[in-house]
Amino acid sequence: MGEKTLEPMRPWLAAVSLTTVPIQQAGFDPSNGADHVLKLKAIDAGKPLHGLESLEKQLHFFADLPAAEEVQILDATLDEVAEGPDKVNEMVDAWLAGDIESFGRLFVDFSEPKYQALYKILIVKRNQAWAKQLADRLKTGSGTSFIAVGAGHLAGPDSLIVALQQRGITAERE
């Protein structure tokens, strides 16, 4: 995709559009990600699917950002694109090894002060909301549920696992 394709887009949309560039440069097909594969397996097995958030809600995380934070997302994405496929390959290796700590270090570095607002919106608030949904489901539901989230939500002090532990729920990654 050329620059002209990105020009009419808001910065957040340009950033989202560019996120697959390093993945493709590393030789991976974004449509073969774990989320897609797991969804297809569940459909094939006749399992019911329930999302933790809708696509509309996900888009609003970005679309409702102040303009300055949209630009920050684009800047961070452009930095990732400039890093090329090496970081993607390191993330894949950490993911395949189940090394969440390494994956967390390789994940977009939200520790910089300029990214704190984004970190709160994209990681902390979502993990807290998901933990509440899962806690409520455990209180009212029955049977077994399989939950899949992006690996970036499993790393660090604000992870989904920590958010569940704060609600008295023991979560294990398998």
Coordinates of N, CA and C in Angstrom, one line a residue:
M1 N 0.9 -1.2 0.0 CA 0.0 0.0 0.0 C 0.9 1.2 0.0
G2 N 0.5 2.2 -0.8 CA 1.4 3.4 -0.9 C 0.9 4.5 0.1
E3 N 1.7 5.5 0.2 CA 1.4 6.6 1.1 C 0.1 7.2 0.7
K4 N -0.3 7.3 -0.5 CA -1.5 7.9 -0.9 C -2.7 7.2 -0.3
T5 N -2.6 5.9 -0.1 CA -3.7 5.2 0.5 C -3.9 5.6 1.9
L6 N -2.8 6.0 2.6 CA -2.9 6.3 4.0 C -3.3 7.8 4.3
E7 N -3.0 8.6 3.3 CA -3.3 10.1 3.5 C -4.6 10.5 4.0
P8 N -5.7 9.9 3.4 CA -7.0 10.3 3.9 C -7.4 9.8 5.2
M9 N -6.7 8.8 5.8 CA -7.0 8.2 7.0 C -6.7 9.0 8.2
R10 N -7.4 8.8 9.3 CA -7.1 9.3 10.6 C -5.8 8.6 11.0
P11 N -5.0 9.2 11.8 CA -3.7 8.6 12.2 C -3.9 7.2 12.8
W12 N -4.9 7.0 13.7 CA -5.1 5.7 14.3 C -5.4 4.6 13.2
L13 N -6.2 4.9 12.2 CA -6.5 4.0 11.2 C -5.3 3.7 10.3
A14 N -4.5 4.7 10.0 CA -3.3 4.4 9.3 C -2.4 3.5 10.1
A15 N -2.3 3.7 11.4 CA -1.5 2.8 12.3 C -2.0 1.4 12.2
V16 N -3.3 1.2 12.4 CA -3.9 -0.1 12.4 C -3.6 -0.8 11.0
S17 N -3.7 0.0 9.9 CA -3.4 -0.6 8.6 C -2.0 -1.0 8.4
L18 N -1.0 -0.3 9.1 CA 0.4 -0.6 9.0 C 0.9 -1.7 9.9
T19 N 0.1 -2.1 10.9 CA 0.6 -3.1 11.8 C 1.0 -4.4 11.2
T20 N 0.4 -4.8 10.1 CA 0.7 -6.1 9.5 C 2.0 -6.0 8.6
V21 N 2.5 -4.8 8.4 CA 3.7 -4.8 7.5 C 4.9 -5.6 8.0
P22 N 5.3 -5.4 9.3 CA 6.4 -6.2 9.8 C 6.1 -7.7 9.8
I23 N 4.8 -8.0 10.1 CA 4.4 -9.4 10.2 C 4.6 -10.1 8.8
Q24 N 4.1 -9.3 7.7 CA 4.3 -9.9 6.4 C 5.8 -9.9 6.0
Q25 N 6.5 -8.9 6.4 CA 8.0 -8.9 6.1 C 8.7 -10.1 6.7
A26 N 8.2 -10.6 7.8 CA 8.8 -11.7 8.5 C 8.3 -13.0 7.8
G27 N 7.4 -12.9 6.8 CA 7.0 -14.1 6.1 C 5.7 -14.8 6.7
F28 N 5.0 -14.1 7.6 CA 3.8 -14.6 8.1 C 2.6 -14.1 7.5
D29 N 1.5 -14.8 7.5 CA 0.3 -14.4 6.9 C -0.6 -14.0 8.1
P30 N -1.0 -12.7 8.2 CA -1.8 -12.3 9.4 C -3.1 -13.0 9.5
S31 N -3.6 -13.6 8.4 CA -4.9 -14.3 8.5 C -4.7 -15.7 9.1
N32 N -3.5 -16.1 9.4 CA -3.2 -17.4 10.0 C -2.8 -17.2 11.5
G33 N -3.2 -16.1 12.1 CA -2.9 -15.8 13.5 C -3.7 -16.7 14.4
A34 N -3.2 -16.9 15.6 CA -3.8 -17.8 16.6 C -5.3 -17.5 16.7
D35 N -5.7 -16.2 16.7 CA -7.1 -15.9 16.9 C -8.0 -16.5 15.8
H36 N -7.5 -16.4 14.5 CA -8.2 -16.9 13.4 C -8.3 -18.5 13.5
V37 N -7.2 -19.1 13.8 CA -7.1 -20.5 13.8 C -8.0 -21.1 14.9
L38 N -8.0 -20.4 16.1 CA -8.8 -20.9 17.2 C -10.3 -20.7 16.9
K39 N -10.6 -19.6 16.3 CA -12.0 -19.4 15.9 C -12.5 -20.4 14.9
L40 N -11.7 -20.7 13.9 CA -12.1 -21.8 13.0 C -12.3 -23.1 13.6
K41 N -11.4 -23.5 14.5 CA -11.5 -24.8 15.2 C -12.7 -24.8 16.1
A42 N -13.1 -23.7 16.7 CA -14.3 -23.7 17.5 C -15.5 -23.8 16.7
I43 N -15.5 -23.2 15.5 CA -16.7 -23.3 14.6 C -16.8 -24.7 14.1
D44 N -15.6 -25.3 13.7 CA -15.6 -26.6 13.2 C -16.2 -27.6 14.2
A45 N -15.9 -27.4 15.5 CA -16.3 -28.2 16.6 C -17.7 -27.9 17.1
G46 N -18.3 -26.9 16.5 CA -19.7 -26.6 16.9 C -19.8 -25.9 18.2
K47 N -18.7 -25.3 18.6 CA -18.7 -24.6 19.9 C -19.2 -23.2 19.8
P48 N -20.0 -22.7 20.8 CA -20.5 -21.4 20.7 C -19.3 -20.4 20.9
L49 N -19.4 -19.2 20.3 CA -18.4 -18.2 20.4 C -19.0 -17.0 21.0
H50 N -18.2 -16.4 22.0 CA -18.6 -15.1 22.6 C -17.4 -14.3 22.7
G51 N -17.4 -13.1 22.2 CA -16.3 -12.1 22.3 C -16.3 -11.4 23.6
L52 N -15.2 -11.0 24.1 CA -15.1 -10.1 25.3 C -15.4 -8.7 24.9
E53 N -15.3 -8.4 23.7 CA -15.7 -7.0 23.2 C -16.0 -7.1 21.7
S54 N -16.9 -6.2 21.3 CA -17.3 -6.2 19.9 C -16.2 -5.5 19.0
L55 N -16.3 -5.7 17.7 CA -15.4 -5.0 16.8 C -15.7 -3.5 16.9
E56 N -16.9 -3.1 17.0 CA -17.3 -1.7 17.2 C -16.6 -1.1 18.4
K57 N -16.6 -1.8 19.5 CA -16.0 -1.3 20.7 C -14.5 -1.2 20.5
Q58 N -13.9 -2.2 19.9 CA -12.4 -2.1 19.6 C -12.1 -0.9 18.8
L59 N -12.9 -0.6 17.7 CA -12.6 0.5 16.9 C -12.8 1.8 17.7
H60 N -13.7 1.8 18.6 CA -13.9 3.1 19.4 C -12.7 3.3 20.4
F61 N -12.0 2.3 20.8 CA -10.8 2.5 21.6 C -9.9 3.5 20.9
F62 N -9.8 3.3 19.6 CA -8.9 4.2 18.8 C -9.6 5.5 18.3
A63 N -10.8 5.3 17.8 CA -11.6 6.5 17.2 C -11.9 7.5 18.2
D64 N -12.0 7.1 19.5 CA -12.4 8.1 20.5 C -11.2 8.7 21.2
L65 N -10.0 8.4 20.7 CA -8.8 9.0 21.3 C -8.6 10.5 20.9
P66 N -8.0 11.2 21.8 CA -7.7 12.6 21.4 C -6.7 12.6 20.3
A67 N -6.7 13.6 19.4 CA -5.8 13.6 18.2 C -4.4 13.4 18.5
A68 N -3.9 13.9 19.6 CA -2.4 13.8 20.0 C -2.1 12.3 20.2
E69 N -3.0 11.6 20.9 CA -2.8 10.2 21.1 C -2.9 9.3 19.9
E70 N -3.7 9.7 18.9 CA -3.8 9.1 17.6 C -2.4 9.2 17.0
V71 N -1.8 10.3 17.0 CA -0.5 10.5 16.4 C 0.5 9.7 17.1
Q72 N 0.4 9.6 18.4 CA 1.4 8.7 19.2 C 1.3 7.3 18.7
I73 N 0.1 6.8 18.5 CA -0.1 5.4 18.0 C 0.6 5.3 16.6
L74 N 0.4 6.2 15.8 CA 1.0 6.2 14.4 C 2.5 6.2 14.6
D75 N 3.0 7.1 15.4 CA 4.5 7.2 15.6 C 5.0 5.8 16.1
A76 N 4.3 5.2 17.1 CA 4.8 3.9 17.6 C 4.8 2.9 16.5
T77 N 3.7 2.9 15.7 CA 3.6 1.9 14.7 C 4.7 2.1 13.6
L78 N 4.9 3.3 13.3 CA 6.0 3.6 12.3 C 7.4 3.1 12.8
D79 N 7.6 3.3 14.1 CA 8.8 2.8 14.7 C 8.9 1.2 14.6
E80 N 7.8 0.6 14.8 CA 7.7 -0.9 14.7 C 8.0 -1.3 13.2
V81 N 7.4 -0.6 12.3 CA 7.6 -0.9 10.9 C 9.1 -0.7 10.5
A82 N 9.7 0.3 11.1 CA 11.1 0.6 10.8 C 12.0 -0.5 11.4
E83 N 11.6 -1.1 12.5 CA 12.4 -2.2 13.1 C 12.4 -3.4 12.2
G84 N 11.4 -3.5 11.4 CA 11.3 -4.7 10.4 C 10.9 -6.0 11.1
P85 N 11.2 -7.1 10.4 CA 10.8 -8.4 10.8 C 11.5 -9.0 12.0
D86 N 12.7 -8.5 12.4 CA 13.5 -9.1 13.4 C 12.7 -9.1 14.7
K87 N 12.0 -8.1 15.1 CA 11.3 -8.0 16.3 C 10.1 -9.0 16.3
V88 N 9.5 -9.1 15.1 CA 8.4 -10.0 15.0 C 8.9 -11.4 15.2
N89 N 10.0 -11.8 14.6 CA 10.5 -13.1 14.8 C 10.9 -13.4 16.2
E90 N 11.4 -12.4 16.9 CA 11.7 -12.6 18.4 C 10.4 -12.8 19.2
M91 N 9.4 -12.1 18.8 CA 8.1 -12.2 19.5 C 7.5 -13.6 19.2
V92 N 7.6 -14.1 18.0 CA 7.1 -15.4 17.7 C 7.9 -16.5 18.4
D93 N 9.2 -16.3 18.5 CA 10.0 -17.3 19.3 C 9.6 -17.3 20.7
A94 N 9.4 -16.1 21.3 CA 9.0 -16.1 22.7 C 7.6 -16.7 22.9
W95 N 6.7 -16.4 22.0 CA 5.4 -16.9 22.1 C 5.4 -18.4 22.0
L96 N 6.1 -18.9 21.0 CA 6.2 -20.4 20.8 C 6.8 -21.1 22.0
A97 N 7.7 -20.4 22.7 CA 8.3 -21.0 23.9 C 7.5 -20.8 25.1
G98 N 6.4 -20.1 25.0 CA 5.6 -19.8 26.2 C 6.3 -18.8 27.1
D99 N 7.2 -18.1 26.7 CA 8.0 -17.2 27.5 C 7.3 -15.8 27.5
I100 N 6.3 -15.7 28.4 CA 5.5 -14.4 28.5 C 6.4 -13.3 28.9
E101 N 7.4 -13.5 29.8 CA 8.2 -12.4 30.3 C 9.0 -11.8 29.1
S102 N 9.6 -12.6 28.3 CA 10.3 -12.1 27.1 C 9.3 -11.5 26.1
F103 N 8.2 -12.1 25.9 CA 7.2 -11.5 25.0 C 6.8 -10.1 25.5
G104 N 6.6 -10.0 26.8 CA 6.2 -8.7 27.4 C 7.2 -7.7 27.2
R105 N 8.5 -8.0 27.3 CA 9.6 -7.0 27.0 C 9.6 -6.6 25.5
L106 N 9.2 -7.5 24.7 CA 9.3 -7.3 23.2 C 8.0 -6.6 22.7
F107 N 6.9 -6.7 23.5 CA 5.7 -6.1 23.1 C 5.9 -4.6 23.1
V108 N 5.0 -3.9 22.4 CA 5.2 -2.4 22.3 C 5.5 -1.8 23.7
D109 N 6.5 -1.1 23.7 CA 6.9 -0.5 25.0 C 6.1 0.7 25.4
F110 N 5.1 0.4 26.3 CA 4.2 1.4 26.7 C 4.8 2.1 28.0
S111 N 6.0 1.7 28.4 CA 6.5 2.3 29.7 C 6.9 3.8 29.5
E112 N 7.2 4.2 28.3 CA 7.5 5.6 28.1 C 6.4 6.5 28.5
P113 N 6.6 7.6 29.2 CA 5.6 8.5 29.7 C 4.6 8.9 28.6
K114 N 5.1 9.1 27.4 CA 4.1 9.6 26.3 C 3.1 8.5 25.9
Y115 N 3.4 7.3 26.3 CA 2.4 6.2 25.9 C 1.5 5.7 27.1
Q116 N 1.6 6.4 28.2 CA 0.9 5.9 29.4 C -0.6 6.0 29.2
A117 N -1.1 7.0 28.5 CA -2.6 7.1 28.3 C -3.0 5.9 27.4
L118 N -2.3 5.7 26.3 CA -2.6 4.5 25.4 C -2.5 3.2 26.2
Y119 N -1.5 3.0 27.0 CA -1.4 1.8 27.8 C -2.6 1.6 28.7
K120 N -3.1 2.7 29.3 CA -4.2 2.5 30.2 C -5.5 2.1 29.4
I121 N -5.6 2.7 28.2 CA -6.8 2.4 27.4 C -6.7 1.0 26.8
L122 N -5.6 0.7 26.1 CA -5.5 -0.5 25.3 C -5.2 -1.8 26.2
I123 N -4.6 -1.6 27.3 CA -4.2 -2.7 28.1 C -4.9 -2.8 29.4
V124 N -4.7 -1.8 30.3 CA -5.2 -1.8 31.6 C -6.7 -1.8 31.7
K125 N -7.4 -0.9 31.0 CA -8.8 -0.8 31.1 C -9.5 -2.1 30.5
R126 N -8.9 -2.5 29.4 CA -9.5 -3.7 28.7 C -9.3 -4.9 29.6
N127 N -8.1 -5.1 30.2 CA -7.9 -6.3 31.1 C -8.8 -6.2 32.3
Q128 N -9.0 -5.1 32.8 CA -9.9 -4.9 34.0 C -11.4 -5.3 33.6
A129 N -11.8 -4.8 32.4 CA -13.1 -5.0 31.9 C -13.3 -6.5 31.6
W130 N -12.3 -7.1 31.0 CA -12.4 -8.6 30.7 C -12.4 -9.4 32.0
A131 N -11.6 -9.0 33.0 CA -11.6 -9.7 34.3 C -13.0 -9.7 34.9
K132 N -13.6 -8.5 34.9 CA -14.9 -8.4 35.4 C -15.9 -9.3 34.7
Q133 N -15.9 -9.3 33.4 CA -16.8 -10.2 32.6 C -16.5 -11.7 33.0
L134 N -15.3 -12.0 33.1 CA -15.0 -13.4 33.3 C -15.4 -13.8 34.8
A135 N -15.2 -12.9 35.7 CA -15.6 -13.1 37.1 C -17.1 -13.3 37.2
D136 N -17.8 -12.5 36.5 CA -19.3 -12.6 36.4 C -19.7 -13.9 35.8
R137 N -19.0 -14.3 34.8 CA -19.4 -15.5 34.1 C -19.1 -16.7 35.0
L138 N -18.1 -16.7 35.8 CA -17.8 -17.8 36.7 C -18.9 -17.9 37.8
K139 N -19.4 -16.7 38.2 CA -20.5 -16.7 39.2 C -21.8 -17.2 38.7
T140 N -22.1 -17.0 37.4 CA -23.4 -17.3 36.9 C -23.4 -18.4 35.9
G141 N -22.2 -18.7 35.3 CA -22.2 -19.8 34.3 C -21.9 -21.1 34.9
S142 N -21.9 -22.1 34.0 CA -21.6 -23.5 34.4 C -20.8 -24.1 33.2
G143 N -20.2 -25.2 33.5 CA -19.4 -25.9 32.4 C -18.0 -25.3 32.3
T144 N -17.4 -25.6 31.1 CA -16.1 -25.2 30.8 C -16.1 -24.1 29.8
S145 N -15.2 -23.1 30.0 CA -15.1 -22.1 28.9 C -13.6 -22.0 28.6
F146 N -13.3 -21.8 27.3 CA -12.0 -21.6 26.8 C -11.9 -20.1 26.5
I147 N -10.9 -19.4 27.0 CA -10.7 -18.0 26.8 C -9.4 -17.8 26.1
A148 N -9.4 -17.1 25.0 CA -8.1 -16.8 24.3 C -8.0 -15.3 24.2
V149 N -6.9 -14.7 24.6 CA -6.6 -13.3 24.4 C -5.2 -13.2 23.9
G150 N -4.9 -12.0 23.3 CA -3.5 -11.8 22.8 C -2.5 -11.9 23.9
A151 N -1.3 -12.4 23.5 CA -0.3 -12.6 24.5 C 0.1 -11.4 25.2
G152 N 0.0 -10.2 24.6 CA 0.4 -9.0 25.3 C -0.5 -8.7 26.5
H153 N -1.7 -9.3 26.6 CA -2.6 -9.1 27.7 C -2.2 -10.0 28.9
L154 N -1.2 -10.9 28.7 CA -0.9 -11.9 29.7 C 0.4 -11.5 30.4
A155 N 1.1 -10.4 30.0 CA 2.4 -10.0 30.5 C 2.3 -8.8 31.4
G156 N 3.1 -8.8 32.4 CA 3.3 -7.5 33.2 C 2.3 -7.4 34.4
P157 N 2.5 -6.3 35.1 CA 1.8 -6.1 36.4 C 0.3 -5.7 36.1
D158 N -0.1 -5.4 34.9 CA -1.4 -5.0 34.6 C -2.1 -6.1 33.7
S159 N -1.6 -7.3 33.8 CA -2.0 -8.3 32.9 C -3.4 -8.8 33.3
L160 N -4.1 -9.5 32.4 CA -5.4 -10.1 32.7 C -5.3 -11.1 33.8
I161 N -4.2 -11.8 33.9 CA -4.0 -12.8 35.0 C -4.0 -12.0 36.3
V162 N -3.3 -10.9 36.4 CA -3.2 -10.1 37.6 C -4.6 -9.6 38.0
A163 N -5.3 -9.1 36.9 CA -6.7 -8.5 37.1 C -7.6 -9.6 37.7
L164 N -7.5 -10.8 37.2 CA -8.3 -11.9 37.7 C -7.9 -12.3 39.2
Q165 N -6.6 -12.3 39.4 CA -6.1 -12.5 40.8 C -6.7 -11.5 41.8
Q166 N -6.8 -10.3 41.3 CA -7.3 -9.2 42.2 C -8.8 -9.5 42.5
R167 N -9.4 -10.3 41.8 CA -10.8 -10.6 42.0 C -10.9 -12.0 42.7
G168 N -9.8 -12.5 43.1 CA -9.8 -13.8 43.8 C -9.8 -15.0 42.9
I169 N -9.5 -14.9 41.7 CA -9.6 -16.0 40.7 C -8.2 -16.4 40.3
T170 N -8.0 -17.7 40.5 CA -6.7 -18.2 40.1 C -6.7 -18.5 38.6
A171 N -5.8 -17.9 37.8 CA -5.8 -18.1 36.4 C -4.4 -18.8 36.1
E172 N -4.5 -19.7 35.2 CA -3.3 -20.4 34.7 C -3.2 -20.3 33.2
R173 N -2.0 -20.1 32.7 CA -1.8 -20.1 31.3 C -1.4 -21.5 30.9
E174 N -2.0 -22.1 29.9 CA -1.6 -23.4 29.4 C -1.2 -23.3 28.0

